[in-house]
Amino acid sequence: MKFLLPGLLFAALWASASAATKFGVLSADPLILANVRFLIAGPLMLLVAHGLQRKSLPNRTEFGRLTVFALLNTTIYLGAFVLAIKQVSAGIGSLSTATSPLFITLLSAIWLSRPIRWYEAAGIVFGMAGVWVVTYPLLQNSFATIPGLLILLGGMVSVSAATVYYARFTWKLPSLVINGWQVLIGGLLLLPFTLLFADFEPSHFDARFWWSIFWLIIPVSVVALQLWFYLVRQDAVQASLWLFLCPIFGFGYAAVLLDEPLSIYTLIGTVLVLMGLYLGQRDKFKRP
């Protein structure tokens, strides 16, 4: 239960980012939305960590690692995500999260010398098959551009590399400190691109924009990422399997909030995904 409940909650919250971002980019340029989110969320978490909880600052080595992690996990991945979501549907945005486990598994095998167990491989196959069954009807009717899909792909490669990079080290810092600094550093690294390329003219900082920012900061950047760090510390590849559920939750949000259809394919795909999750988590289910 210590792994199951955080995994389910992480998937439910992380999947909501697609719908929240879709609403946010209706009001402002994607890069502006991303940078405002990062430059509010990062200092807020650091204020709690260093101001209220009196946690120690990272040392020079830790700052170096945090910078690499921030570049991959925040600047490139989340920057790419908000750019892509302007050109693809929320359903496809949720689908993109399911591609990450394949890259994580391959990168883990290379970087961490971690062999892939047969049931993990089978779980990935079932999970990806389920995601495909769920999303196939939506892909037939959704608007998407080739640049948007390529941007999504690049972002998923980046976040997968970030996950494996994070797992390479024994972090002594509290997760709130890691999260706060990587979000702030990632926002600062993205800022020059926002100032150069963002379209400020048509952006409107209305209620929809600020509600989107609020949701992306508190449930997604704070709560979901804290859960993700916990899961990754247990096992990077096992944690990646929870990303299979993100499209399922994402399609539910899209159906309710954005009127995207649900069908029998959704049910069949969900069963396949749960089968894949069981196979991937088999060892943990056997433990008392």
JSON list of N, CA, C and O in Angstrom, two decimals, residues 27 42 85 88 106 135 151 157 186 197 199 231 243-244 255 269:
[
{"chain": "A", "resi": 27, "resn": "SER", "atom": "N", "xyz": [-5.10, 31.49, -22.79]},
{"chain": "A", "resi": 27, "resn": "SER", "atom": "CA", "xyz": [-4.99, 32.87, -22.30]},
{"chain": "A", "resi": 27, "resn": "SER", "atom": "C", "xyz": [-3.63, 33.50, -22.55]},
{"chain": "A", "resi": 27, "resn": "SER", "atom": "O", "xyz": [-3.53, 34.71, -22.69]},
{"chain": "A", "resi": 42, "resn": "GLY", "atom": "N", "xyz": [8.87, 27.37, -7.65]},
{"chain": "A", "resi": 42, "resn": "GLY", "atom": "CA", "xyz": [10.19, 27.13, -7.08]},
{"chain": "A", "resi": 42, "resn": "GLY", "atom": "C", "xyz": [10.44, 27.91, -5.80]},
{"chain": "A", "resi": 42, "resn": "GLY", "atom": "O", "xyz": [10.73, 27.32, -4.75]},
{"chain": "A", "resi": 85, "resn": "ILE", "atom": "N", "xyz": [1.47, 21.30, -26.39]},
{"chain": "A", "resi": 85, "resn": "ILE", "atom": "CA", "xyz": [0.05, 21.20, -26.08]},
{"chain": "A", "resi": 85, "resn": "ILE", "atom": "C", "xyz": [-0.74, 22.27, -26.81]},
{"chain": "A", "resi": 85, "resn": "ILE", "atom": "O", "xyz": [-1.96, 22.15, -26.96]},
{"chain": "A", "resi": 88, "resn": "VAL", "atom": "N", "xyz": [-1.42, 20.12, -30.08]},
{"chain": "A", "resi": 88, "resn": "VAL", "atom": "CA", "xyz": [-2.03, 18.79, -30.02]},
{"chain": "A", "resi": 88, "resn": "VAL", "atom": "C", "xyz": [-3.13, 18.80, -28.97]},
{"chain": "A", "resi": 88, "resn": "VAL", "atom": "O", "xyz": [-3.21, 19.70, -28.13]},
{"chain": "A", "resi": 106, "resn": "LEU", "atom": "N", "xyz": [15.33, 1.50, -21.24]},
{"chain": "A", "resi": 106, "resn": "LEU", "atom": "CA", "xyz": [16.53, 1.40, -22.05]},
{"chain": "A", "resi": 106, "resn": "LEU", "atom": "C", "xyz": [17.69, 2.17, -21.44]},
{"chain": "A", "resi": 106, "resn": "LEU", "atom": "O", "xyz": [18.83, 1.68, -21.38]},
{"chain": "A", "resi": 135, "resn": "THR", "atom": "N", "xyz": [-6.24, 5.03, -26.90]},
{"chain": "A", "resi": 135, "resn": "THR", "atom": "CA", "xyz": [-6.03, 6.29, -27.62]},
{"chain": "A", "resi": 135, "resn": "THR", "atom": "C", "xyz": [-6.29, 6.21, -29.12]},
{"chain": "A", "resi": 135, "resn": "THR", "atom": "O", "xyz": [-6.43, 7.25, -29.77]},
{"chain": "A", "resi": 151, "resn": "ILE", "atom": "N", "xyz": [7.94, 17.70, -30.82]},
{"chain": "A", "resi": 151, "resn": "ILE", "atom": "CA", "xyz": [8.28, 18.41, -29.58]},
{"chain": "A", "resi": 151, "resn": "ILE", "atom": "C", "xyz": [7.95, 17.55, -28.37]},
{"chain": "A", "resi": 151, "resn": "ILE", "atom": "O", "xyz": [8.72, 17.46, -27.41]},
{"chain": "A", "resi": 157, "resn": "VAL", "atom": "N", "xyz": [11.84, 12.12, -24.14]},
{"chain": "A", "resi": 157, "resn": "VAL", "atom": "CA", "xyz": [13.22, 11.61, -24.06]},
{"chain": "A", "resi": 157, "resn": "VAL", "atom": "C", "xyz": [13.96, 12.34, -22.94]},
{"chain": "A", "resi": 157, "resn": "VAL", "atom": "O", "xyz": [14.70, 11.73, -22.16]},
{"chain": "A", "resi": 186, "resn": "GLY", "atom": "N", "xyz": [15.28, 25.45, -13.34]},
{"chain": "A", "resi": 186, "resn": "GLY", "atom": "CA", "xyz": [14.70, 25.19, -14.66]},
{"chain": "A", "resi": 186, "resn": "GLY", "atom": "C", "xyz": [14.00, 26.41, -15.22]},
{"chain": "A", "resi": 186, "resn": "GLY", "atom": "O", "xyz": [14.09, 26.70, -16.41]},
{"chain": "A", "resi": 197, "resn": "PHE", "atom": "N", "xyz": [11.42, 34.67, -27.41]},
{"chain": "A", "resi": 197, "resn": "PHE", "atom": "CA", "xyz": [10.52, 34.03, -28.38]},
{"chain": "A", "resi": 197, "resn": "PHE", "atom": "C", "xyz": [9.04, 34.08, -28.02]},
{"chain": "A", "resi": 197, "resn": "PHE", "atom": "O", "xyz": [8.21, 33.80, -28.88]},
{"chain": "A", "resi": 199, "resn": "ASP", "atom": "N", "xyz": [5.28, 35.35, -27.33]},
{"chain": "A", "resi": 199, "resn": "ASP", "atom": "CA", "xyz": [4.43, 36.40, -27.90]},
{"chain": "A", "resi": 199, "resn": "ASP", "atom": "C", "xyz": [3.63, 37.03, -26.76]},
{"chain": "A", "resi": 199, "resn": "ASP", "atom": "O", "xyz": [2.63, 36.49, -26.30]},
{"chain": "A", "resi": 231, "resn": "LEU", "atom": "N", "xyz": [8.51, 7.66, -5.38]},
{"chain": "A", "resi": 231, "resn": "LEU", "atom": "CA", "xyz": [8.42, 6.45, -6.19]},
{"chain": "A", "resi": 231, "resn": "LEU", "atom": "C", "xyz": [9.75, 6.12, -6.86]},
{"chain": "A", "resi": 231, "resn": "LEU", "atom": "O", "xyz": [10.15, 4.95, -6.91]},
{"chain": "A", "resi": 243, "resn": "LEU", "atom": "N", "xyz": [3.35, 5.71, -14.95]},
{"chain": "A", "resi": 243, "resn": "LEU", "atom": "CA", "xyz": [3.05, 6.65, -16.04]},
{"chain": "A", "resi": 243, "resn": "LEU", "atom": "C", "xyz": [2.04, 6.06, -17.02]},
{"chain": "A", "resi": 243, "resn": "LEU", "atom": "O", "xyz": [1.39, 6.80, -17.76]},
{"chain": "A", "resi": 244, "resn": "PHE", "atom": "N", "xyz": [1.90, 4.72, -17.03]},
{"chain": "A", "resi": 244, "resn": "PHE", "atom": "CA", "xyz": [0.90, 4.12, -17.91]},
{"chain": "A", "resi": 244, "resn": "PHE", "atom": "C", "xyz": [-0.51, 4.55, -17.56]},
{"chain": "A", "resi": 244, "resn": "PHE", "atom": "O", "xyz": [-1.40, 4.59, -18.41]},
{"chain": "A", "resi": 255, "resn": "ALA", "atom": "N", "xyz": [-12.55, 14.09, -21.18]},
{"chain": "A", "resi": 255, "resn": "ALA", "atom": "CA", "xyz": [-13.96, 13.84, -21.48]},
{"chain": "A", "resi": 255, "resn": "ALA", "atom": "C", "xyz": [-14.87, 14.78, -20.70]},
{"chain": "A", "resi": 255, "resn": "ALA", "atom": "O", "xyz": [-15.86, 15.29, -21.24]},
{"chain": "A", "resi": 269, "resn": "GLY", "atom": "N", "xyz": [-8.66, -0.95, -22.98]},
{"chain": "A", "resi": 269, "resn": "GLY", "atom": "CA", "xyz": [-7.31, -0.46, -22.76]},
{"chain": "A", "resi": 269, "resn": "GLY", "atom": "C", "xyz": [-6.96, -0.34, -21.29]},
{"chain": "A", "resi": 269, "resn": "GLY", "atom": "O", "xyz": [-5.83, -0.63, -20.88]}
]
